[in-house]
Short mmCIF file of N, CA and C in Angstrom, two decimals:
data_model
loop_
_atom_site.label_atom_id
_atom_site.label_comp_id
_atom_site.label_asym_id
_atom_site.label_seq_id
_atom_site.Cartn_x
_atom_site.Cartn_y
_atom_site.Cartn_z
N MET A 2 199.71 47.87 2.41
CA MET A 2 200.80 46.96 1.97
C MET A 2 202.00 47.57 1.14
N LYS A 3 203.15 47.19 1.13
CA LYS A 3 204.13 47.57 0.46
C LYS A 3 204.58 46.72 -1.01
N ILE A 4 204.81 47.27 -1.87
CA ILE A 4 205.21 46.41 -3.29
C ILE A 4 206.27 45.79 -2.95
N SER A 5 207.19 46.08 -1.89
CA SER A 5 208.44 45.02 -1.76
C SER A 5 208.14 43.78 -1.11
N GLU A 6 206.43 43.73 -0.51
CA GLU A 6 206.25 42.47 0.27
C GLU A 6 205.59 41.59 -1.18
N ILE A 7 205.14 42.00 -1.91
CA ILE A 7 204.50 41.30 -3.31
C ILE A 7 205.57 40.79 -4.32
N THR A 8 206.39 41.69 -4.55
CA THR A 8 207.27 41.57 -5.87
C THR A 8 208.75 41.34 -5.31
N PRO A 9 209.47 40.58 -5.88
CA PRO A 9 210.81 40.56 -5.45
C PRO A 9 211.61 41.87 -5.89
N PRO A 10 212.87 41.95 -5.21
CA PRO A 10 213.50 43.43 -5.57
C PRO A 10 214.13 43.15 -6.80
N LEU A 11 214.50 44.30 -7.56
CA LEU A 11 215.05 44.62 -8.53
C LEU A 11 216.45 44.35 -8.55
N LEU A 12 216.93 43.73 -9.40
CA LEU A 12 218.73 43.35 -9.55
C LEU A 12 219.17 44.57 -10.06
N SER A 13 220.39 44.70 -9.83
CA SER A 13 221.37 45.85 -10.30
C SER A 13 222.60 45.34 -11.49
N PHE A 14 222.65 45.81 -12.45
CA PHE A 14 223.46 45.51 -13.34
C PHE A 14 224.48 46.67 -13.64
N VAL A 15 225.67 46.38 -14.14
CA VAL A 15 226.61 47.43 -14.51
C VAL A 15 226.75 47.36 -16.00
N ALA A 16 226.52 48.14 -16.75
CA ALA A 16 226.75 48.08 -18.17
C ALA A 16 227.46 49.17 -18.90
N THR A 17 228.23 48.47 -19.61
CA THR A 17 229.30 49.67 -20.37
C THR A 17 228.60 49.77 -21.66
N VAL A 18 228.44 51.30 -22.16
CA VAL A 18 227.69 51.32 -23.50
C VAL A 18 228.49 52.45 -23.81
N ARG A 19 228.20 52.59 -25.22
CA ARG A 19 228.92 53.48 -26.37
C ARG A 19 227.85 54.66 -26.46
N VAL A 20 228.09 55.74 -26.32
CA VAL A 20 227.49 57.01 -26.72
C VAL A 20 227.97 57.81 -27.77
N VAL A 21 227.21 57.75 -28.98
CA VAL A 21 227.82 58.63 -29.88
C VAL A 21 226.95 59.93 -30.07
N GLN A 22 227.73 61.16 -30.24
CA GLN A 22 227.09 62.29 -30.01
C GLN A 22 227.97 63.16 -30.80
N ASN A 23 227.89 63.91 -32.42
CA ASN A 23 228.18 64.71 -32.98
C ASN A 23 229.60 64.01 -33.43
N HIS A 24 229.73 63.13 -33.58
CA HIS A 24 230.93 62.32 -34.30
C HIS A 24 231.77 62.24 -32.99
N LEU A 25 231.18 62.32 -32.02
CA LEU A 25 232.12 62.11 -30.54
C LEU A 25 231.76 60.84 -29.98
N THR A 26 232.50 59.77 -29.83
CA THR A 26 232.17 58.44 -29.11
C THR A 26 232.66 58.53 -27.76
N ILE A 27 231.91 58.15 -26.82
CA ILE A 27 232.20 58.15 -25.64
C ILE A 27 231.64 56.75 -24.94
N THR A 28 232.38 56.10 -24.24
CA THR A 28 232.14 54.66 -23.55
C THR A 28 231.94 55.27 -22.14
N ALA A 29 230.67 54.57 -21.42
CA ALA A 29 230.35 55.17 -19.95
C ALA A 29 229.85 53.67 -19.43
N ARG A 30 229.98 53.82 -18.18
CA ARG A 30 229.33 52.93 -17.26
C ARG A 30 228.08 53.14 -16.57
N ILE A 31 227.11 52.59 -16.56
CA ILE A 31 225.95 52.90 -15.89
C ILE A 31 225.27 51.51 -15.30
N ILE A 32 224.50 51.87 -14.31
CA ILE A 32 223.95 51.22 -13.47
C ILE A 32 222.73 51.06 -13.97
N ALA A 33 221.86 49.62 -14.18
CA ALA A 33 220.72 49.76 -14.62
C ALA A 33 219.85 48.67 -13.53
N LEU A 34 218.48 48.96 -13.28
CA LEU A 34 217.86 48.12 -12.27
C LEU A 34 216.70 47.26 -13.02
N ALA A 35 216.49 45.82 -13.11
CA ALA A 35 215.63 45.32 -13.83
C ALA A 35 215.35 44.03 -12.88
N ASP A 36 214.24 43.32 -13.60
CA ASP A 36 213.84 42.02 -13.00
C ASP A 36 214.93 40.89 -13.41
N ASN A 37 215.39 41.01 -14.51
CA ASN A 37 216.28 39.55 -14.73
C ASN A 37 217.44 40.31 -15.77
N PHE A 38 218.36 39.55 -15.92
CA PHE A 38 219.33 39.86 -16.97
C PHE A 38 218.82 40.24 -18.51
N MET A 39 217.86 39.46 -18.99
CA MET A 39 217.53 39.83 -20.10
C MET A 39 216.55 41.09 -20.18
N ARG A 40 215.69 41.34 -19.39
CA ARG A 40 215.11 42.45 -19.38
C ARG A 40 216.08 43.65 -19.27
N ALA A 41 217.12 43.48 -18.44
CA ALA A 41 218.01 44.76 -18.21
C ALA A 41 218.87 45.13 -19.79
N LYS A 42 218.92 43.85 -20.42
CA LYS A 42 219.54 43.99 -21.99
C LYS A 42 218.75 44.71 -22.78
N VAL A 43 217.26 44.30 -22.69
CA VAL A 43 216.49 44.69 -23.56
C VAL A 43 216.41 46.42 -23.31
N LEU A 44 216.10 46.70 -21.92
CA LEU A 44 215.76 48.00 -21.74
C LEU A 44 216.87 48.98 -22.21
N LEU A 45 218.39 48.25 -21.95
CA LEU A 45 219.62 49.00 -22.66
C LEU A 45 219.60 49.13 -24.04
N ALA A 46 219.31 47.82 -24.67
CA ALA A 46 219.01 48.14 -26.09
C ALA A 46 218.23 49.12 -26.72
N GLU A 47 216.98 49.35 -26.03
CA GLU A 47 216.05 50.27 -26.48
C GLU A 47 216.51 51.62 -26.07
N LYS A 48 217.32 51.80 -25.20
CA LYS A 48 217.73 53.11 -24.91
C LYS A 48 219.14 53.60 -25.70
N TYR A 49 219.92 52.75 -25.61
CA TYR A 49 221.31 53.31 -26.42
C TYR A 49 221.61 52.38 -27.79
N GLY A 50 220.77 51.35 -28.17
CA GLY A 50 220.81 50.64 -29.33
C GLY A 50 221.70 49.31 -28.98
N ALA A 51 221.13 48.22 -29.51
CA ALA A 51 221.83 46.87 -29.40
C ALA A 51 223.18 46.82 -29.47
N GLU A 52 223.64 47.64 -30.62
CA GLU A 52 225.20 47.53 -30.98
C GLU A 52 225.91 48.20 -29.88
N ASN A 53 225.42 49.45 -29.24
CA ASN A 53 226.27 50.35 -28.34
C ASN A 53 226.14 49.45 -26.95
N VAL A 54 225.48 48.75 -26.77
CA VAL A 54 225.54 47.84 -25.41
C VAL A 54 226.90 47.11 -25.36
N LEU A 55 228.01 47.33 -24.83
CA LEU A 55 229.41 46.61 -24.77
C LEU A 55 229.34 45.51 -23.83
N SER A 56 228.82 45.67 -22.91
CA SER A 56 228.69 44.65 -21.74
C SER A 56 227.76 45.02 -20.84
N LEU A 57 227.42 43.87 -19.94
CA LEU A 57 226.30 43.84 -19.02
C LEU A 57 226.65 42.80 -18.07
N LEU A 58 226.93 43.38 -16.71
CA LEU A 58 227.25 42.41 -15.72
C LEU A 58 226.51 42.54 -14.48
N PRO A 59 226.24 41.54 -13.68
CA PRO A 59 225.03 41.78 -12.57
C PRO A 59 226.19 42.06 -11.39
N ILE A 60 225.58 42.87 -10.30
CA ILE A 60 226.08 43.16 -9.31
C ILE A 60 225.67 42.45 -8.20
N ALA A 61 226.67 41.89 -7.52
CA ALA A 61 226.21 40.93 -6.09
C ALA A 61 225.66 41.66 -5.07
N ARG A 62 224.43 40.96 -4.80
CA ARG A 62 223.52 41.61 -3.63
C ARG A 62 224.40 41.96 -2.48
N ASP A 63 225.22 40.94 -2.16
CA ASP A 63 226.20 41.06 -1.03
C ASP A 63 227.71 41.78 -1.40
N ALA A 64 227.68 42.70 -2.17
CA ALA A 64 228.75 43.12 -2.63
C ALA A 64 229.39 43.60 -1.34
N VAL A 65 231.02 43.30 -1.32
CA VAL A 65 231.55 43.79 -0.01
C VAL A 65 232.12 45.34 -0.48
N ILE A 66 232.37 46.15 0.47
CA ILE A 66 232.43 47.24 0.40
C ILE A 66 234.04 47.38 0.84
N ASP A 67 235.07 47.79 0.53
CA ASP A 67 236.36 47.80 1.34
C ASP A 67 236.56 49.12 1.96
N GLU A 68 236.02 49.07 3.07
CA GLU A 68 236.36 50.24 3.96
C GLU A 68 237.07 49.68 5.18
N THR A 69 238.12 50.43 5.39
CA THR A 69 238.69 50.06 6.73
C THR A 69 238.28 50.82 8.17
N THR A 70 238.15 50.07 9.12
CA THR A 70 237.61 50.91 10.38
C THR A 70 238.49 50.78 11.26
N ALA A 71 238.68 51.86 11.99
CA ALA A 71 239.88 51.85 12.93
C ALA A 71 239.43 50.93 14.22
N PRO A 72 240.26 50.24 15.00
CA PRO A 72 239.83 49.60 15.93
C PRO A 72 239.44 50.64 17.26
N LEU A 73 238.66 50.03 17.93
CA LEU A 73 238.22 50.76 19.12
C LEU A 73 239.03 50.79 20.21
N SER A 74 239.34 51.65 21.03
CA SER A 74 240.06 51.77 22.19
C SER A 74 239.40 50.84 23.39
N ALA A 75 240.01 50.72 24.15
CA ALA A 75 239.71 49.74 25.54
C ALA A 75 238.66 50.55 26.19
N ALA A 76 238.69 52.04 26.18
CA ALA A 76 237.57 52.71 27.01
C ALA A 76 236.36 52.61 25.97
N GLU A 77 236.47 53.05 24.78
CA GLU A 77 235.62 52.80 23.76
C GLU A 77 234.64 51.56 23.81
N LEU A 78 235.57 50.22 23.79
CA LEU A 78 235.15 49.04 23.83
C LEU A 78 234.18 48.84 25.14
N GLN A 79 234.55 49.47 26.43
CA GLN A 79 233.92 49.31 27.63
C GLN A 79 232.72 50.10 27.28
N VAL A 80 232.53 51.58 26.83
CA VAL A 80 231.44 52.26 26.72
C VAL A 80 230.42 51.48 25.98
N LYS A 81 231.03 50.74 24.88
CA LYS A 81 230.05 50.06 23.88
C LYS A 81 229.36 48.87 24.41
N SER A 82 230.35 48.14 25.37
CA SER A 82 229.73 46.84 26.13
C SER A 82 228.85 47.30 27.16
N LEU A 83 229.02 48.42 27.82
CA LEU A 83 227.96 48.79 29.00
C LEU A 83 226.75 49.37 27.90
N ARG A 84 226.68 49.98 26.98
CA ARG A 84 225.58 50.43 26.19
C ARG A 84 224.79 49.23 25.73
N ASP A 85 225.61 48.29 25.28
CA ASP A 85 224.99 47.22 24.80
C ASP A 85 224.27 46.30 25.83
N ARG A 86 224.87 46.15 26.88
CA ARG A 86 224.08 45.51 28.16
C ARG A 86 222.81 46.59 28.62
N THR A 87 223.05 47.51 28.49
CA THR A 87 221.96 48.45 28.99
C THR A 87 220.65 48.16 28.26
N LYS A 88 221.02 48.07 26.79
CA LYS A 88 219.96 47.96 25.86
C LYS A 88 219.17 46.39 26.21
N GLN A 89 220.29 45.34 26.19
CA GLN A 89 219.88 43.96 26.60
C GLN A 89 218.89 44.00 28.09
N LEU A 90 219.48 44.70 28.91
CA LEU A 90 218.62 44.73 30.27
C LEU A 90 217.48 45.67 29.95
N ASN A 91 216.93 46.46 29.20
CA ASN A 91 215.98 47.14 28.66
C ASN A 91 214.92 46.25 28.13
N GLN A 92 215.37 45.28 27.35
CA GLN A 92 214.30 44.73 26.41
C GLN A 92 214.03 43.53 27.33
N GLN A 93 214.80 42.96 28.46
CA GLN A 93 214.34 42.14 29.30
C GLN A 93 213.34 42.56 30.50
N ALA A 94 213.58 43.78 30.83
CA ALA A 94 212.57 44.40 31.42
C ALA A 94 211.22 44.67 30.72
N GLN A 95 211.13 45.11 29.42
CA GLN A 95 210.06 45.36 28.75
C GLN A 95 209.32 43.74 28.73
N GLN A 96 209.87 42.75 28.48
CA GLN A 96 209.35 41.36 28.18
C GLN A 96 208.81 40.98 29.53
N VAL A 97 209.51 41.17 30.97
CA VAL A 97 208.91 41.36 32.17
C VAL A 97 207.63 41.73 32.12
N LYS A 98 207.61 42.92 31.72
CA LYS A 98 206.34 43.84 32.11
C LYS A 98 205.24 43.27 31.16
N ALA A 99 205.53 42.78 29.84
CA ALA A 99 204.65 42.28 29.22
C ALA A 99 203.97 40.88 29.40
N ARG A 100 204.93 40.06 30.04
CA ARG A 100 204.24 38.65 30.61
C ARG A 100 203.41 38.96 31.92
N ARG A 101 203.80 40.17 32.88
CA ARG A 101 202.91 40.43 33.86
C ARG A 101 201.46 41.01 33.37
N LYS A 102 201.42 41.69 32.35
CA LYS A 102 200.31 42.49 31.98
C LYS A 102 199.40 41.45 31.09
N LEU A 103 200.17 40.40 30.45
CA LEU A 103 199.23 38.90 29.73
C LEU A 103 198.91 38.11 30.95
N GLN A 104 199.58 37.96 32.07
CA GLN A 104 198.95 37.37 33.37
C GLN A 104 197.77 37.94 33.85
N LYS A 105 197.77 39.11 33.86
CA LYS A 105 196.80 39.75 34.72
C LYS A 105 195.71 39.55 33.62
N ALA A 106 195.99 39.86 32.38
CA ALA A 106 194.80 39.90 31.47
C ALA A 106 193.91 38.43 31.60
N GLN A 107 194.91 37.33 31.63
CA GLN A 107 194.21 36.04 31.57
C GLN A 107 193.76 35.94 33.03
N GLN A 108 194.08 36.42 33.95
CA GLN A 108 193.31 36.16 35.13
C GLN A 108 192.03 36.82 35.42
N ASN A 109 192.10 38.20 34.51
CA ASN A 109 190.73 38.74 34.49
C ASN A 109 189.79 37.83 33.54
N LEU A 110 190.27 37.59 32.65
CA LEU A 110 189.44 36.91 31.34
C LEU A 110 188.84 35.58 32.18
N PHE A 111 189.74 35.05 33.01
CA PHE A 111 189.10 33.60 33.62
C PHE A 111 188.00 34.06 34.87
N LYS A 112 188.13 35.49 35.42
CA LYS A 112 187.37 35.51 36.45
C LYS A 112 185.94 36.16 35.52
N ALA A 113 185.91 36.74 34.61
CA ALA A 113 184.94 37.18 33.82
C ALA A 113 183.92 36.05 33.14
N ASN A 114 184.71 34.76 33.18
CA ASN A 114 183.96 33.41 32.63
C ASN A 114 183.50 32.62 33.56
N GLN A 115 184.08 33.26 34.85
CA GLN A 115 183.34 32.29 36.04
C GLN A 115 181.63 32.78 36.08
N PRO A 116 181.12 31.46 36.23
CA PRO A 116 179.67 31.60 36.45
C PRO A 116 179.25 32.75 37.75
N PRO A 117 178.57 33.40 37.65
CA PRO A 117 177.90 34.43 38.83
C PRO A 117 177.56 33.29 40.19
N ARG A 118 178.24 33.83 41.29
CA ARG A 118 178.20 33.21 42.65
C ARG A 118 176.69 33.67 43.02
N THR A 119 175.80 32.58 43.80
CA THR A 119 174.76 32.99 44.14
C THR A 119 174.66 32.45 45.61
N ASN A 120 174.26 33.51 46.49
CA ASN A 120 174.20 32.89 47.79
C ASN A 120 172.82 32.83 48.58
#
C-alpha cells in the first residue's frame, strides 16, 4: 500500500523570505510543501524566523504552464491517427480474447458442476 492511498497529497506554497547573513540581507523565493497553509507558515517561521517570512502564497494544483507547441503537419497527423487507431484495435482484440476466455471458463465451471451421468 502506498502512502498516497491513505493521506492526501501535500500542497505547494511559494514563500518570499528574507535571509540575513554577515550583515547582508537577501530576499529569496522558495517552494514549501505542507499539509495546509498554517503548517507551511509554521514550518517557514521555524526555519527562517517569523519576521523573515515576507509572503506565502499557495500554488494552484492545475497551474497552467505556458508552452507553445508547434502544430503537426498533415503527414504527422495521419501517422498519429493511424497509431491511435492501432492502439484502439489492439485494445478491442484484447477485450474479445478476454471475453472468449471468460466464456470458456464459465462453460468449464458449468460442466464441472453437473452431476455425474450414470448409465
